[in-house]
PDB file of C-alpha atoms in Angstrom:
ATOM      1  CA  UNK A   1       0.000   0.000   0.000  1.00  0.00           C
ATOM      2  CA  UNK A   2       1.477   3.113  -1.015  1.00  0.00           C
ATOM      3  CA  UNK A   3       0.750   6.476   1.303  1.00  0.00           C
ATOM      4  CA  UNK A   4       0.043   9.558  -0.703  1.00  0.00           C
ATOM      5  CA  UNK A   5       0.585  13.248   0.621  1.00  0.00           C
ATOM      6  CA  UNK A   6       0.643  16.254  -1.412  1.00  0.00           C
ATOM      7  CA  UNK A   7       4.316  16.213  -2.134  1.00  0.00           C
ATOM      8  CA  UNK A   8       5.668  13.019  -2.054  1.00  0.00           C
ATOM      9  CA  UNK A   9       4.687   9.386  -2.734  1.00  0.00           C
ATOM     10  CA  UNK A  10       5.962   6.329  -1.624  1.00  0.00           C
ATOM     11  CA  UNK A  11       7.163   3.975  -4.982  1.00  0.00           C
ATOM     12  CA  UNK A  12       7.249   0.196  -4.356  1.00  0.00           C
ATOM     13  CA  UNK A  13       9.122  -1.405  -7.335  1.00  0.00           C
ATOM     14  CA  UNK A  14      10.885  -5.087  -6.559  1.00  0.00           C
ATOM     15  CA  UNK A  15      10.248  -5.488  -2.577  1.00  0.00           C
ATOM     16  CA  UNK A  16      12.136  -1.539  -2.145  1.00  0.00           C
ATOM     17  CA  UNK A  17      10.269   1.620  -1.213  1.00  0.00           C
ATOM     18  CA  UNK A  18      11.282   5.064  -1.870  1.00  0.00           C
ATOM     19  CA  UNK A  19       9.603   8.233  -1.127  1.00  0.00           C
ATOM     20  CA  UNK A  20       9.846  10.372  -4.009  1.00  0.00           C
ATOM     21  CA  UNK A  21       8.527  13.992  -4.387  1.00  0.00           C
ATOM     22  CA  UNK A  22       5.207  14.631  -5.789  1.00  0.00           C
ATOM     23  CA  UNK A  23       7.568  16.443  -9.090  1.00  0.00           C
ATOM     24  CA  UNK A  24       8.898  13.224 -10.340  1.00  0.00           C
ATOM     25  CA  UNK A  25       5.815  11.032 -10.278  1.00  0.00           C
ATOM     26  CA  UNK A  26       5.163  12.187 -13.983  1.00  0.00           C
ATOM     27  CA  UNK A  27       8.613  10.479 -15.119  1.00  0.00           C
ATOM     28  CA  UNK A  28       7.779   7.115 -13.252  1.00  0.00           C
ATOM     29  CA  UNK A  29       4.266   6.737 -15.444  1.00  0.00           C
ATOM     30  CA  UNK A  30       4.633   4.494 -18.229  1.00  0.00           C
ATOM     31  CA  UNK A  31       7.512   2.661 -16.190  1.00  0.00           C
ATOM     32  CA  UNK A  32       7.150  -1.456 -15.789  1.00  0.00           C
ATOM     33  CA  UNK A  33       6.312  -3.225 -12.723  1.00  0.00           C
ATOM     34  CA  UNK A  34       9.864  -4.548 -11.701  1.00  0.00           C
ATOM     35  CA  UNK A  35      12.052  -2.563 -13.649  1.00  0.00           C
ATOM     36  CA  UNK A  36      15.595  -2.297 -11.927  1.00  0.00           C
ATOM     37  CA  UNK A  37      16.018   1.528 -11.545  1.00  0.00           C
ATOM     38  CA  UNK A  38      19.680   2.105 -12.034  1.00  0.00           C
ATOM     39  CA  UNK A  39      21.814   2.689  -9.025  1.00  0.00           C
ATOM     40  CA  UNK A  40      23.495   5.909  -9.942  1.00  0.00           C
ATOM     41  CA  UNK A  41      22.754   8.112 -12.999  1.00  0.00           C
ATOM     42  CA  UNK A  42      25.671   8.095 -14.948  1.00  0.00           C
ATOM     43  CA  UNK A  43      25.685  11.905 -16.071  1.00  0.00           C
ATOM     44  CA  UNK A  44      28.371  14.336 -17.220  1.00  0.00           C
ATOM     45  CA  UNK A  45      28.859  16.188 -14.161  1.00  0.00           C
ATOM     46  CA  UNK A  46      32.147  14.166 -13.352  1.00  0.00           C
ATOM     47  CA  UNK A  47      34.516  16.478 -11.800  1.00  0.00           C
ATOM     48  CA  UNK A  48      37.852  16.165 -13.285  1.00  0.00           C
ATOM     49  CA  UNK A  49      39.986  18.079 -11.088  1.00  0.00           C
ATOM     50  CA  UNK A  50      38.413  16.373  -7.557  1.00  0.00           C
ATOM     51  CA  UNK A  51      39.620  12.979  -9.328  1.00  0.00           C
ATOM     52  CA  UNK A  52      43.042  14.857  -9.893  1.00  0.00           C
ATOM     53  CA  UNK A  53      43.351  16.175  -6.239  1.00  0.00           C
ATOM     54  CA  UNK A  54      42.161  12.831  -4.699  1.00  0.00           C
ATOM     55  CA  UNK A  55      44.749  11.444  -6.673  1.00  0.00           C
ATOM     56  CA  UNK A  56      47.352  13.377  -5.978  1.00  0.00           C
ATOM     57  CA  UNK A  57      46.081  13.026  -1.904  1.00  0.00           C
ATOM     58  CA  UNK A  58      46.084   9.562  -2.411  1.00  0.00           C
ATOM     59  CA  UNK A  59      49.660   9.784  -3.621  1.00  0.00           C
ATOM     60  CA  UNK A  60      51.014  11.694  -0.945  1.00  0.00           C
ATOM     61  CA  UNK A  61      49.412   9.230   1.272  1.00  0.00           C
ATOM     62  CA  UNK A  62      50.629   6.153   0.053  1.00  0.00           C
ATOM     63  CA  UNK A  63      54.246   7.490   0.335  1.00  0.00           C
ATOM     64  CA  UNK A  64      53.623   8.185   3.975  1.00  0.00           C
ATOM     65  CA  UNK A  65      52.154   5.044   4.505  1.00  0.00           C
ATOM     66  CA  UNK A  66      48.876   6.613   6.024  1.00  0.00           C
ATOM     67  CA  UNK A  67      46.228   3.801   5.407  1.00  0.00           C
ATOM     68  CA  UNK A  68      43.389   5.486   6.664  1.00  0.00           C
ATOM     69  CA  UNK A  69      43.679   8.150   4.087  1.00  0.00           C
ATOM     70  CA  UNK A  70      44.585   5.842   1.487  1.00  0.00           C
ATOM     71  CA  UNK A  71      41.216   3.624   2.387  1.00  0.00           C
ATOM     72  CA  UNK A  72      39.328   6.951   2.117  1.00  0.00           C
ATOM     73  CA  UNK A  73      40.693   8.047  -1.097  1.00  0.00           C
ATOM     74  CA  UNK A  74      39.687   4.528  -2.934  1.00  0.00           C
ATOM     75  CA  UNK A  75      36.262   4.609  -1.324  1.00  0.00           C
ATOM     76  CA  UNK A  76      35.802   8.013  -2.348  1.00  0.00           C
ATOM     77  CA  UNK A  77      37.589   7.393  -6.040  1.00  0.00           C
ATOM     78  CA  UNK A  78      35.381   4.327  -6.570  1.00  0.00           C
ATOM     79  CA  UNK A  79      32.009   6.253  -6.109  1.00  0.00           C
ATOM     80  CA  UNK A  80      33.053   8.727  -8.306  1.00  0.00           C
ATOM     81  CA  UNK A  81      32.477   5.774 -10.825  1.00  0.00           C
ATOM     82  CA  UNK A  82      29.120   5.324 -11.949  1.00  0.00           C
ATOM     83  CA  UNK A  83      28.079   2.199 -11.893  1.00  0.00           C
ATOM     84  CA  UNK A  84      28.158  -0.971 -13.821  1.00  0.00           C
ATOM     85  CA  UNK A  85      25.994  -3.488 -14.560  1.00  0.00           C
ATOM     86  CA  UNK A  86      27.106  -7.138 -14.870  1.00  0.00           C
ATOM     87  CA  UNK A  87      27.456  -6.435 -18.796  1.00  0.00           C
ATOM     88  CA  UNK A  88      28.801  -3.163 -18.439  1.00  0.00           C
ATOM     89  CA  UNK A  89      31.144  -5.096 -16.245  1.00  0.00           C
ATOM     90  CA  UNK A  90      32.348  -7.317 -19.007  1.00  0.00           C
ATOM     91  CA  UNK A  91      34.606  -6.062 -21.917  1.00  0.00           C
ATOM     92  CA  UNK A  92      34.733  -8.946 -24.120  1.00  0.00           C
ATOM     93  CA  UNK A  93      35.839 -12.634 -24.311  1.00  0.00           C
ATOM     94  CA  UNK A  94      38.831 -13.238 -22.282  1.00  0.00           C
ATOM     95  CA  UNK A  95      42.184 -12.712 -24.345  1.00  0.00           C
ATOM     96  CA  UNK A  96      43.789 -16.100 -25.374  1.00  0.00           C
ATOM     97  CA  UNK A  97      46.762 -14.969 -26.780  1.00  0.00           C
ATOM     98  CA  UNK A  98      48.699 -15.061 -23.678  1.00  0.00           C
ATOM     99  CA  UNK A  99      50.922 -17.621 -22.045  1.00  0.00           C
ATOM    100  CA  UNK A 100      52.215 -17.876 -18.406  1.00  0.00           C
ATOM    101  CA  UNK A 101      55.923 -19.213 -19.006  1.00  0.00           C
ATOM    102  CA  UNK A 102      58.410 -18.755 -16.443  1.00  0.00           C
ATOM    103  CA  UNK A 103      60.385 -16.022 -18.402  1.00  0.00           C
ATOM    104  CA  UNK A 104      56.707 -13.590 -18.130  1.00  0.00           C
ATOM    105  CA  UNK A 105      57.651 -13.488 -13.827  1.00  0.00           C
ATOM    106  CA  UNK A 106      60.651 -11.545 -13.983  1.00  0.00           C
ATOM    107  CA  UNK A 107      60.551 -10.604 -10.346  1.00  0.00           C
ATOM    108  CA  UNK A 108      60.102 -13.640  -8.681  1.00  0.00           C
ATOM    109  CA  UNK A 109      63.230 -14.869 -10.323  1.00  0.00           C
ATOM    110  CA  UNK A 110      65.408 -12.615  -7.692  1.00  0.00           C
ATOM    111  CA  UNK A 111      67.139 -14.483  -4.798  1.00  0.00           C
ATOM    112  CA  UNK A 112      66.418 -11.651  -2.218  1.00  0.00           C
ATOM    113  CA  UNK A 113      70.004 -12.239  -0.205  1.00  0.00           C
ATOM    114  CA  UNK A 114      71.114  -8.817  -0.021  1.00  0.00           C
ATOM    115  CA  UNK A 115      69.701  -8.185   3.664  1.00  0.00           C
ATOM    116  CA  UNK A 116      66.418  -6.264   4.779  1.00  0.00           C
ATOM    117  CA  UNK A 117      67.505  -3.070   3.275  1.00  0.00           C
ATOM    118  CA  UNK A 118      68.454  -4.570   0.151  1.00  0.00           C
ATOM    119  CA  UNK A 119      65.514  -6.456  -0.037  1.00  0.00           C
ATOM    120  CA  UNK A 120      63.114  -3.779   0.925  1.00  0.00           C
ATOM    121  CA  UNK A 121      64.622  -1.988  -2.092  1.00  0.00           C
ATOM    122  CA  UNK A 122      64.450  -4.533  -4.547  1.00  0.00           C
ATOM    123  CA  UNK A 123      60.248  -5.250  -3.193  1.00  0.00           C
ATOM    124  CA  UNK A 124      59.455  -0.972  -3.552  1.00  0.00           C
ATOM    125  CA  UNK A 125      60.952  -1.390  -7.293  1.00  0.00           C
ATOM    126  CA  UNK A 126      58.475  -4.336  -7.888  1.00  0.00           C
ATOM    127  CA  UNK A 127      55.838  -2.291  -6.485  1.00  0.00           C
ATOM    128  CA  UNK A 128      56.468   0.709  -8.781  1.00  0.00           C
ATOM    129  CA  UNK A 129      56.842  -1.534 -12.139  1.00  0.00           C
ATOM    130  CA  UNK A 130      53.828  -2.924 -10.931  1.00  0.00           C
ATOM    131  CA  UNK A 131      51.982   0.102 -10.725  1.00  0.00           C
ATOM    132  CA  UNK A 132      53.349   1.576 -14.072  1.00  0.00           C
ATOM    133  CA  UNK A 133      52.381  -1.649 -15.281  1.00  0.00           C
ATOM    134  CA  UNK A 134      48.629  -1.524 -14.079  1.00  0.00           C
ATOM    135  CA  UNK A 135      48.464   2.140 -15.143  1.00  0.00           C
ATOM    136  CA  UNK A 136      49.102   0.747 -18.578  1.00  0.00           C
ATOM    137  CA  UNK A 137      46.414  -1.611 -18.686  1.00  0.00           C
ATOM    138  CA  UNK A 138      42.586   0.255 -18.739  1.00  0.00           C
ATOM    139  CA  UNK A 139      41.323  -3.576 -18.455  1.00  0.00           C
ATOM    140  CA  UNK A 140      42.708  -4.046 -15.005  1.00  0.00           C
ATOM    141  CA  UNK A 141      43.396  -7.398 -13.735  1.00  0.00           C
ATOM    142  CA  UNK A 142      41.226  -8.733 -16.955  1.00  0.00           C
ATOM    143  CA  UNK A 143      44.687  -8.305 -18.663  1.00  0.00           C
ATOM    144  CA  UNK A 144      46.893 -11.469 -18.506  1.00  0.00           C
ATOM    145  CA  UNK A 145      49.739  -9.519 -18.135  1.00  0.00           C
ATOM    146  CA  UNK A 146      48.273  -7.913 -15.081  1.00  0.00           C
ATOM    147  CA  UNK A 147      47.514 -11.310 -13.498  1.00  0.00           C
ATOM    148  CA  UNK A 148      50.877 -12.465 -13.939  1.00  0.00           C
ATOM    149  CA  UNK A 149      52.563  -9.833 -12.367  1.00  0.00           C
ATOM    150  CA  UNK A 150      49.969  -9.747  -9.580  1.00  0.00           C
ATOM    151  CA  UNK A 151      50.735 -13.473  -9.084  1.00  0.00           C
ATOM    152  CA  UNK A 152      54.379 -12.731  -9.907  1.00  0.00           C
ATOM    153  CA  UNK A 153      54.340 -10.171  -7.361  1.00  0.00           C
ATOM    154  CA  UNK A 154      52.431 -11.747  -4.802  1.00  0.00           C
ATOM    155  CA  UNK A 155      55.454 -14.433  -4.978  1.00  0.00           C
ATOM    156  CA  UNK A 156      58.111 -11.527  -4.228  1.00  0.00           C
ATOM    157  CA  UNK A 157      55.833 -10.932  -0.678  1.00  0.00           C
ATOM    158  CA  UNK A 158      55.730 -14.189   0.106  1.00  0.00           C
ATOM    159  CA  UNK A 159      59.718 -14.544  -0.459  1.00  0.00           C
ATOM    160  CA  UNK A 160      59.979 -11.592   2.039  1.00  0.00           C
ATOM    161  CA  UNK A 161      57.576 -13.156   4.589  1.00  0.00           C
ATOM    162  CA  UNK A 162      55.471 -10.007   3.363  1.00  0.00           C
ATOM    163  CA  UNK A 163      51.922 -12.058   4.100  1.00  0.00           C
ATOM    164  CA  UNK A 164      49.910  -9.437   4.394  1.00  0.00           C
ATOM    165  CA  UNK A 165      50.803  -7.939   1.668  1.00  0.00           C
ATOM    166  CA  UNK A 166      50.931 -11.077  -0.181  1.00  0.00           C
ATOM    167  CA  UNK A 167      46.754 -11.578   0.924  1.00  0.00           C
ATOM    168  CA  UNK A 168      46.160  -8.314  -1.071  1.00  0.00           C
TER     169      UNK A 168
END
């Protein structure tokens, strides 16, 4: 049962109620019973330069190793998105012109025997070719390339006793 009032009206669609203003009823005539009503409009008021500065925060963070801030940042980076449906979500067929051989993990090849400092040098280097790498990639971990060097990478934590990292 849906309460009316003169300037809003609660909208059952699916099992969820809203309570929309009186104003938008007209635009919700003519709509199906059950129709999935899309998360998040995805409009053109994206705001280039508050990506840039969260980016640029999110930088500075990182480099200071603050992972509050750096938790914030994604969170707030990631709803900047709009959002995706399972399709949307999808690019295409997997690529199957990749193969994992030993000579694609390049890092996981090092003997790490140089001592902690050494060693915490050679794992920050990883980390940065990583990052270049993944910058490179608009497909994310959908690339093969990316999911080598994750998995490659995720060796080079493990070969430092880095677990938690290596759980990321």
């Amino acid at each position: 049962a849906c309460a009316l009032s003169r300037r809003r009206r609660n909208v059952c669609i699916r099992g969820f109620s809203a309570v929309v203003p009186q104003s938008v009823e007209g635009t919700l005539k003519g709509m199906p019973i059950g129709l999935d009503l899309p998360r998040r409009f995805k409009g053109s008021d994206f705001n280039v330069e508050s990506c840039r500065t969260a980016c640029d925060a999110l930088a500075d963070s990182i480099a200071q190793g603050n992972h509050h801030h750096v938790d914030g940042l994604i969170t707030a980076l990631r709803l900047m998105m709009p959002a995706q449906s399972g399709s949307e979500r999808a690019f295409a067929r997997p690529r199957d012109d990749f193969i994992l051989r030993p000579e694609v993990l390049l890092w996981s090849k090092q003997d790490f025997l140089g001592g902690l400092e050494e060693n915490m040098r050679i794992v920050q280097k990883c980390e940065a070719d990583f990052a270049q790498l993944m910058a490179s990639y608009p497909e994310g971990f959908r690339a093969p390339e990316i999911l080598a060097a994750g998995l490659d990478l995720a060796v080079v934590y493990l070969k430092n006793y880095s677990l938690d990292k290596a759980d990321t």
